[in-house]
Tab-separated table of N, CA and C in Angstrom:
chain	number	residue	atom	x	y	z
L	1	UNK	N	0.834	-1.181	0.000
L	1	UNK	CA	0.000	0.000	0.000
L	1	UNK	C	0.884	1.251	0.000
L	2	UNK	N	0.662	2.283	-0.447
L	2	UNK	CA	0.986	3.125	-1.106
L	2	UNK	C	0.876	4.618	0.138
L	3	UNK	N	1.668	5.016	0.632
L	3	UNK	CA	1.874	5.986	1.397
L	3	UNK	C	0.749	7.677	0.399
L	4	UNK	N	-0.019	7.796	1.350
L	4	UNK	CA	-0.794	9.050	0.809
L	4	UNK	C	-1.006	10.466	1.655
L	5	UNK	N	0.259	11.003	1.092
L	5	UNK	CA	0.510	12.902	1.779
L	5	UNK	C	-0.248	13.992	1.283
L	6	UNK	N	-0.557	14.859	2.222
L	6	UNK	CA	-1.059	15.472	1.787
L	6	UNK	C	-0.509	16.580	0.644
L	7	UNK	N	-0.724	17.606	0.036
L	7	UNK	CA	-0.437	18.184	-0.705
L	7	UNK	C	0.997	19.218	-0.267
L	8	UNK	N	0.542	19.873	1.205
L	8	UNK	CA	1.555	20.330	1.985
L	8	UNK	C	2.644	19.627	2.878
L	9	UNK	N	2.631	18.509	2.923
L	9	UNK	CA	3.351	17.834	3.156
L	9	UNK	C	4.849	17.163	1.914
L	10	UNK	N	3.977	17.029	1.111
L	10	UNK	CA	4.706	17.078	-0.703
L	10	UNK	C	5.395	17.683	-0.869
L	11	UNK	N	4.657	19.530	-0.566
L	11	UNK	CA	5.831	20.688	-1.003
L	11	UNK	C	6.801	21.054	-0.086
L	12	UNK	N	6.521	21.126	1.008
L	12	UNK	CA	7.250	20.935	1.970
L	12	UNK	C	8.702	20.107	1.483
L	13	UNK	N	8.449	18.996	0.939
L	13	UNK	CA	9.261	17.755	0.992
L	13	UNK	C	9.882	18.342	-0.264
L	14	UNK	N	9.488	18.388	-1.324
L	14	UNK	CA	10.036	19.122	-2.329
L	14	UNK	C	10.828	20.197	-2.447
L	15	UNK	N	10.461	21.074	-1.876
L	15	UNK	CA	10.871	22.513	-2.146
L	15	UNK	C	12.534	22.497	-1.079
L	16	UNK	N	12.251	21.456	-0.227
L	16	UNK	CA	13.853	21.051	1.010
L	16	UNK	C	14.690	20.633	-0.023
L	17	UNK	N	13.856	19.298	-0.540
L	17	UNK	CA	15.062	18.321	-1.093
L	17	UNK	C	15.457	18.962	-2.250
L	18	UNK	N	14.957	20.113	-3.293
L	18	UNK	CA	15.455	20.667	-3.950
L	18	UNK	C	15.874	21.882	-3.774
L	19	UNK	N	16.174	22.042	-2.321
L	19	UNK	CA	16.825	23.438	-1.864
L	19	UNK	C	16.241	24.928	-2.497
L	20	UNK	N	14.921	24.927	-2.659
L	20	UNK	CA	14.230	26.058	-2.546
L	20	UNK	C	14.621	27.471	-1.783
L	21	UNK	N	14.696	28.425	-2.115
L	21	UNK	CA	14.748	29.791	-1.431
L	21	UNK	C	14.377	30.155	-0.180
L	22	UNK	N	14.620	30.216	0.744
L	22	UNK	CA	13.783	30.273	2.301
L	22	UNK	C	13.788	28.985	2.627
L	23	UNK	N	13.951	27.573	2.202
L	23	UNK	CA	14.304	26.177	2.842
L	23	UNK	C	15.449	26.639	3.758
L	24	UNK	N	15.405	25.242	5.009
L	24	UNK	CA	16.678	25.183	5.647
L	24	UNK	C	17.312	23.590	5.876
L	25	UNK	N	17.597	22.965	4.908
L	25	UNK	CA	17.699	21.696	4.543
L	25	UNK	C	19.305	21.890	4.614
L	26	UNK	N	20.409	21.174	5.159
L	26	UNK	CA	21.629	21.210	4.608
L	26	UNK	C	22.527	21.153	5.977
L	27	UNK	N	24.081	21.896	5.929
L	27	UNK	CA	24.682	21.791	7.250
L	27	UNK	C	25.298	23.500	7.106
L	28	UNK	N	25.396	23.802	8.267
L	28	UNK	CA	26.058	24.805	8.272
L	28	UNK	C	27.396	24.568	9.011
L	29	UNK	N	28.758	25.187	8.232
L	29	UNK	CA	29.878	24.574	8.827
L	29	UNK	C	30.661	25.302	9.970
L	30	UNK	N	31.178	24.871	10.516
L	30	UNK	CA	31.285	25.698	11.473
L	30	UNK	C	30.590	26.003	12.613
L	31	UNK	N	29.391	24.685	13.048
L	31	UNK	CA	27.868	25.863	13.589
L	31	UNK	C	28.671	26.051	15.299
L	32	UNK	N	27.907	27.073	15.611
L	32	UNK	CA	28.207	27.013	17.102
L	32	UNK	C	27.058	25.500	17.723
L	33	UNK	N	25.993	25.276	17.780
L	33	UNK	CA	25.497	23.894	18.233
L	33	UNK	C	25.103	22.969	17.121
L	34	UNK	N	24.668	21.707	17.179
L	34	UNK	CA	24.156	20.696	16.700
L	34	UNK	C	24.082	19.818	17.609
L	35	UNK	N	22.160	19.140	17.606
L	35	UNK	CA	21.702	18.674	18.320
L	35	UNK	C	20.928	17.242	17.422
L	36	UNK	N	21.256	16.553	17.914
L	36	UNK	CA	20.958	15.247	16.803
L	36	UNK	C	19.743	14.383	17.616
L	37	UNK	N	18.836	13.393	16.638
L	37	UNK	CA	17.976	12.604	17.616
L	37	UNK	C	18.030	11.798	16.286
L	38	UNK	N	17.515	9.819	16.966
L	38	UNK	CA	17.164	9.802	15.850
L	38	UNK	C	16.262	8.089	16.711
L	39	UNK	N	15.782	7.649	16.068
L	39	UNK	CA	14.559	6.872	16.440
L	39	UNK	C	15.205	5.256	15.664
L	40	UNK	N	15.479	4.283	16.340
L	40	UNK	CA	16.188	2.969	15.687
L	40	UNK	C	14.995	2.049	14.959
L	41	UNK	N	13.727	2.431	15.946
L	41	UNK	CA	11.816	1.827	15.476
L	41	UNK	C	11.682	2.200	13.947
L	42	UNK	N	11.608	3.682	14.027
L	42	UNK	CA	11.248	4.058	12.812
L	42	UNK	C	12.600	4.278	11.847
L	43	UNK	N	13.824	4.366	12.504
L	43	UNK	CA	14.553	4.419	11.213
L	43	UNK	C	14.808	6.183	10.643
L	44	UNK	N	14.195	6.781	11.260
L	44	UNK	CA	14.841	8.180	10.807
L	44	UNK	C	15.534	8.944	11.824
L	45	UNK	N	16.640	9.839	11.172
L	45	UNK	CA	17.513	10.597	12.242
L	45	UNK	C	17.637	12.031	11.912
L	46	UNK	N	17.667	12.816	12.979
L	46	UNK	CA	17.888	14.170	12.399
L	46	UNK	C	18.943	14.867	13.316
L	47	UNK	N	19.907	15.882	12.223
L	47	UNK	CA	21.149	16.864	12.653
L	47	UNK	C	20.198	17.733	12.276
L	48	UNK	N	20.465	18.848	13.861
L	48	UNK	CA	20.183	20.205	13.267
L	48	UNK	C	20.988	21.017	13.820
L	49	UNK	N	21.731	21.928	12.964
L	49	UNK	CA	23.125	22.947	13.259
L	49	UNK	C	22.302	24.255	13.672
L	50	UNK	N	22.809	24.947	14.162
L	50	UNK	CA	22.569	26.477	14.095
L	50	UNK	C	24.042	27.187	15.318
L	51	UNK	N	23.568	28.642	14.405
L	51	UNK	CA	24.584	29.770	14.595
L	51	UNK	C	23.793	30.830	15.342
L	52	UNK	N	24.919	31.341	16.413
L	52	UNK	CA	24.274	32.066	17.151
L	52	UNK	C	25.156	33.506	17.495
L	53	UNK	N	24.157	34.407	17.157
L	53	UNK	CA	24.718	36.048	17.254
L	53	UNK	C	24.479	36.096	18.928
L	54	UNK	N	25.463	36.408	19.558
L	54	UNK	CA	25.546	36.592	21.115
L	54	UNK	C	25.412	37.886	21.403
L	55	UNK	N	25.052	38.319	22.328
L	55	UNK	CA	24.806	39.922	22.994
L	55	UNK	C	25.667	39.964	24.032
L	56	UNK	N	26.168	41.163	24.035
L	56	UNK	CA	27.666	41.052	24.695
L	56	UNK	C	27.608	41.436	25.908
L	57	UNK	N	26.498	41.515	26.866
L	57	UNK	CA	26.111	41.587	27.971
L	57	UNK	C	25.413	40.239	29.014
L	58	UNK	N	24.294	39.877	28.184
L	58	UNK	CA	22.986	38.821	28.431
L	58	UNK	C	22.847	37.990	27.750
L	59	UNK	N	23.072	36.572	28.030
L	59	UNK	CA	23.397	35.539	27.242
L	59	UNK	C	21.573	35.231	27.433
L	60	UNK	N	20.171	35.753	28.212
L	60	UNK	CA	19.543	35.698	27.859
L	60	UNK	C	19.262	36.030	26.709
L	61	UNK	N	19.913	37.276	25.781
L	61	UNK	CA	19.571	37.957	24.696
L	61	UNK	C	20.273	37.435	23.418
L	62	UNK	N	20.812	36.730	23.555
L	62	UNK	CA	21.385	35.644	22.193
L	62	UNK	C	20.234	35.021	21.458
L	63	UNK	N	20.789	35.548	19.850
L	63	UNK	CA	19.507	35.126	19.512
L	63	UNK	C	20.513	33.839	17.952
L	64	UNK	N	19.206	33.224	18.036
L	64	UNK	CA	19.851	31.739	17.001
L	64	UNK	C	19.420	32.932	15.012
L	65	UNK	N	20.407	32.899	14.641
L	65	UNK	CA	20.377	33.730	13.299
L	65	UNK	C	20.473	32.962	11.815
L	66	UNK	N	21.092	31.374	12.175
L	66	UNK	CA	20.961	30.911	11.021
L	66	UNK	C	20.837	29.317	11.993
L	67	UNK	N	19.901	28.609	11.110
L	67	UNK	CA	19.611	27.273	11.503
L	67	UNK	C	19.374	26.044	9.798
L	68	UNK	N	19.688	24.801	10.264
L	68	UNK	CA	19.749	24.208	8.899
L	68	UNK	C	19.386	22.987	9.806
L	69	UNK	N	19.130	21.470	8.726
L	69	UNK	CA	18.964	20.375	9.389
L	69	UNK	C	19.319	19.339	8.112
L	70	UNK	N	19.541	18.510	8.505
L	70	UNK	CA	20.108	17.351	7.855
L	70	UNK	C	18.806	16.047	8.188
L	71	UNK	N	18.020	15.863	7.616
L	71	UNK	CA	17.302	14.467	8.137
L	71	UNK	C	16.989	13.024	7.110
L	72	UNK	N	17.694	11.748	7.265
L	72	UNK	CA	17.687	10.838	6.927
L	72	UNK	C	16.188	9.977	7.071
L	73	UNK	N	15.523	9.859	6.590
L	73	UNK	CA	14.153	9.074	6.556
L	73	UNK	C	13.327	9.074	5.656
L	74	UNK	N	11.879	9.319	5.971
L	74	UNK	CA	10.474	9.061	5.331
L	74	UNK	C	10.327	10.763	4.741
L	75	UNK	N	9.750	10.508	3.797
L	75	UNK	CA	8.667	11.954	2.882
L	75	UNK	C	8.386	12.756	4.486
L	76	UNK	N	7.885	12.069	5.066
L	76	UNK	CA	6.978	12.951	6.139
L	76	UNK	C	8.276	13.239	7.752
L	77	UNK	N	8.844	12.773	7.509
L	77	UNK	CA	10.576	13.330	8.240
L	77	UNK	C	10.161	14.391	7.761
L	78	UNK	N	11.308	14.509	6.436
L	78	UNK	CA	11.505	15.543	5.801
L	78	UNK	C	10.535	16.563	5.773
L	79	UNK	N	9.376	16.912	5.481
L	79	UNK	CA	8.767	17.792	5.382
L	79	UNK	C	8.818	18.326	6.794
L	80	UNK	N	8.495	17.494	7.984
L	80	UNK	CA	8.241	18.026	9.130
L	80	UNK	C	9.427	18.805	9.922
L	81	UNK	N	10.440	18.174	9.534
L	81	UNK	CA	12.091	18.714	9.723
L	81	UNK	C	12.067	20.459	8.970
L	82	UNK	N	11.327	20.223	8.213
L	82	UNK	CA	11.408	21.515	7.175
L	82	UNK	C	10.499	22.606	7.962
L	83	UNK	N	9.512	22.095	8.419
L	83	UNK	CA	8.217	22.829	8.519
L	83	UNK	C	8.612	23.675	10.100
């Protein structure tokens, strides 16, 4: 049987895996964190990097400025990784 997504779930999935404009699909090198999970049941895993502009007072006030993710799995990973 035949896996059935919805329409936004599709583009979602599309517009990542073909690195669309405003997607954040990929690695960023260098990142200041990466936080990984990944599930052995279902078989999918996800890296997600991000970079962080610090405030040179209040490390409350650090804000995350670029973020990307890497995810190995299903159509519906991916889109949701994206989303």
């Amino acid at each position: 049987m035949a896996w059935e997504y919805s329409d936004k779930v599709l583009q979602l999935f599309v517009d990542a895996v073909k690195g669309k404009a405003g997607t954040h699909m990929g690695e960023i090198a260098d990142p200041d964190g990466v936080g990984e999970y990944g599930s052995m049941v279902c078989g999918d895993a996800l890296r997600f990097f991000f970079r962080v502009e610090r405030h040179p007072t209040d490390p409350a006030l650090d804000l995350i400025v670029q973020a990307r993710f890497l995810t190995f799995g299903c159509t519906s990973a991916i889109a949701s990784s994206e989303a």
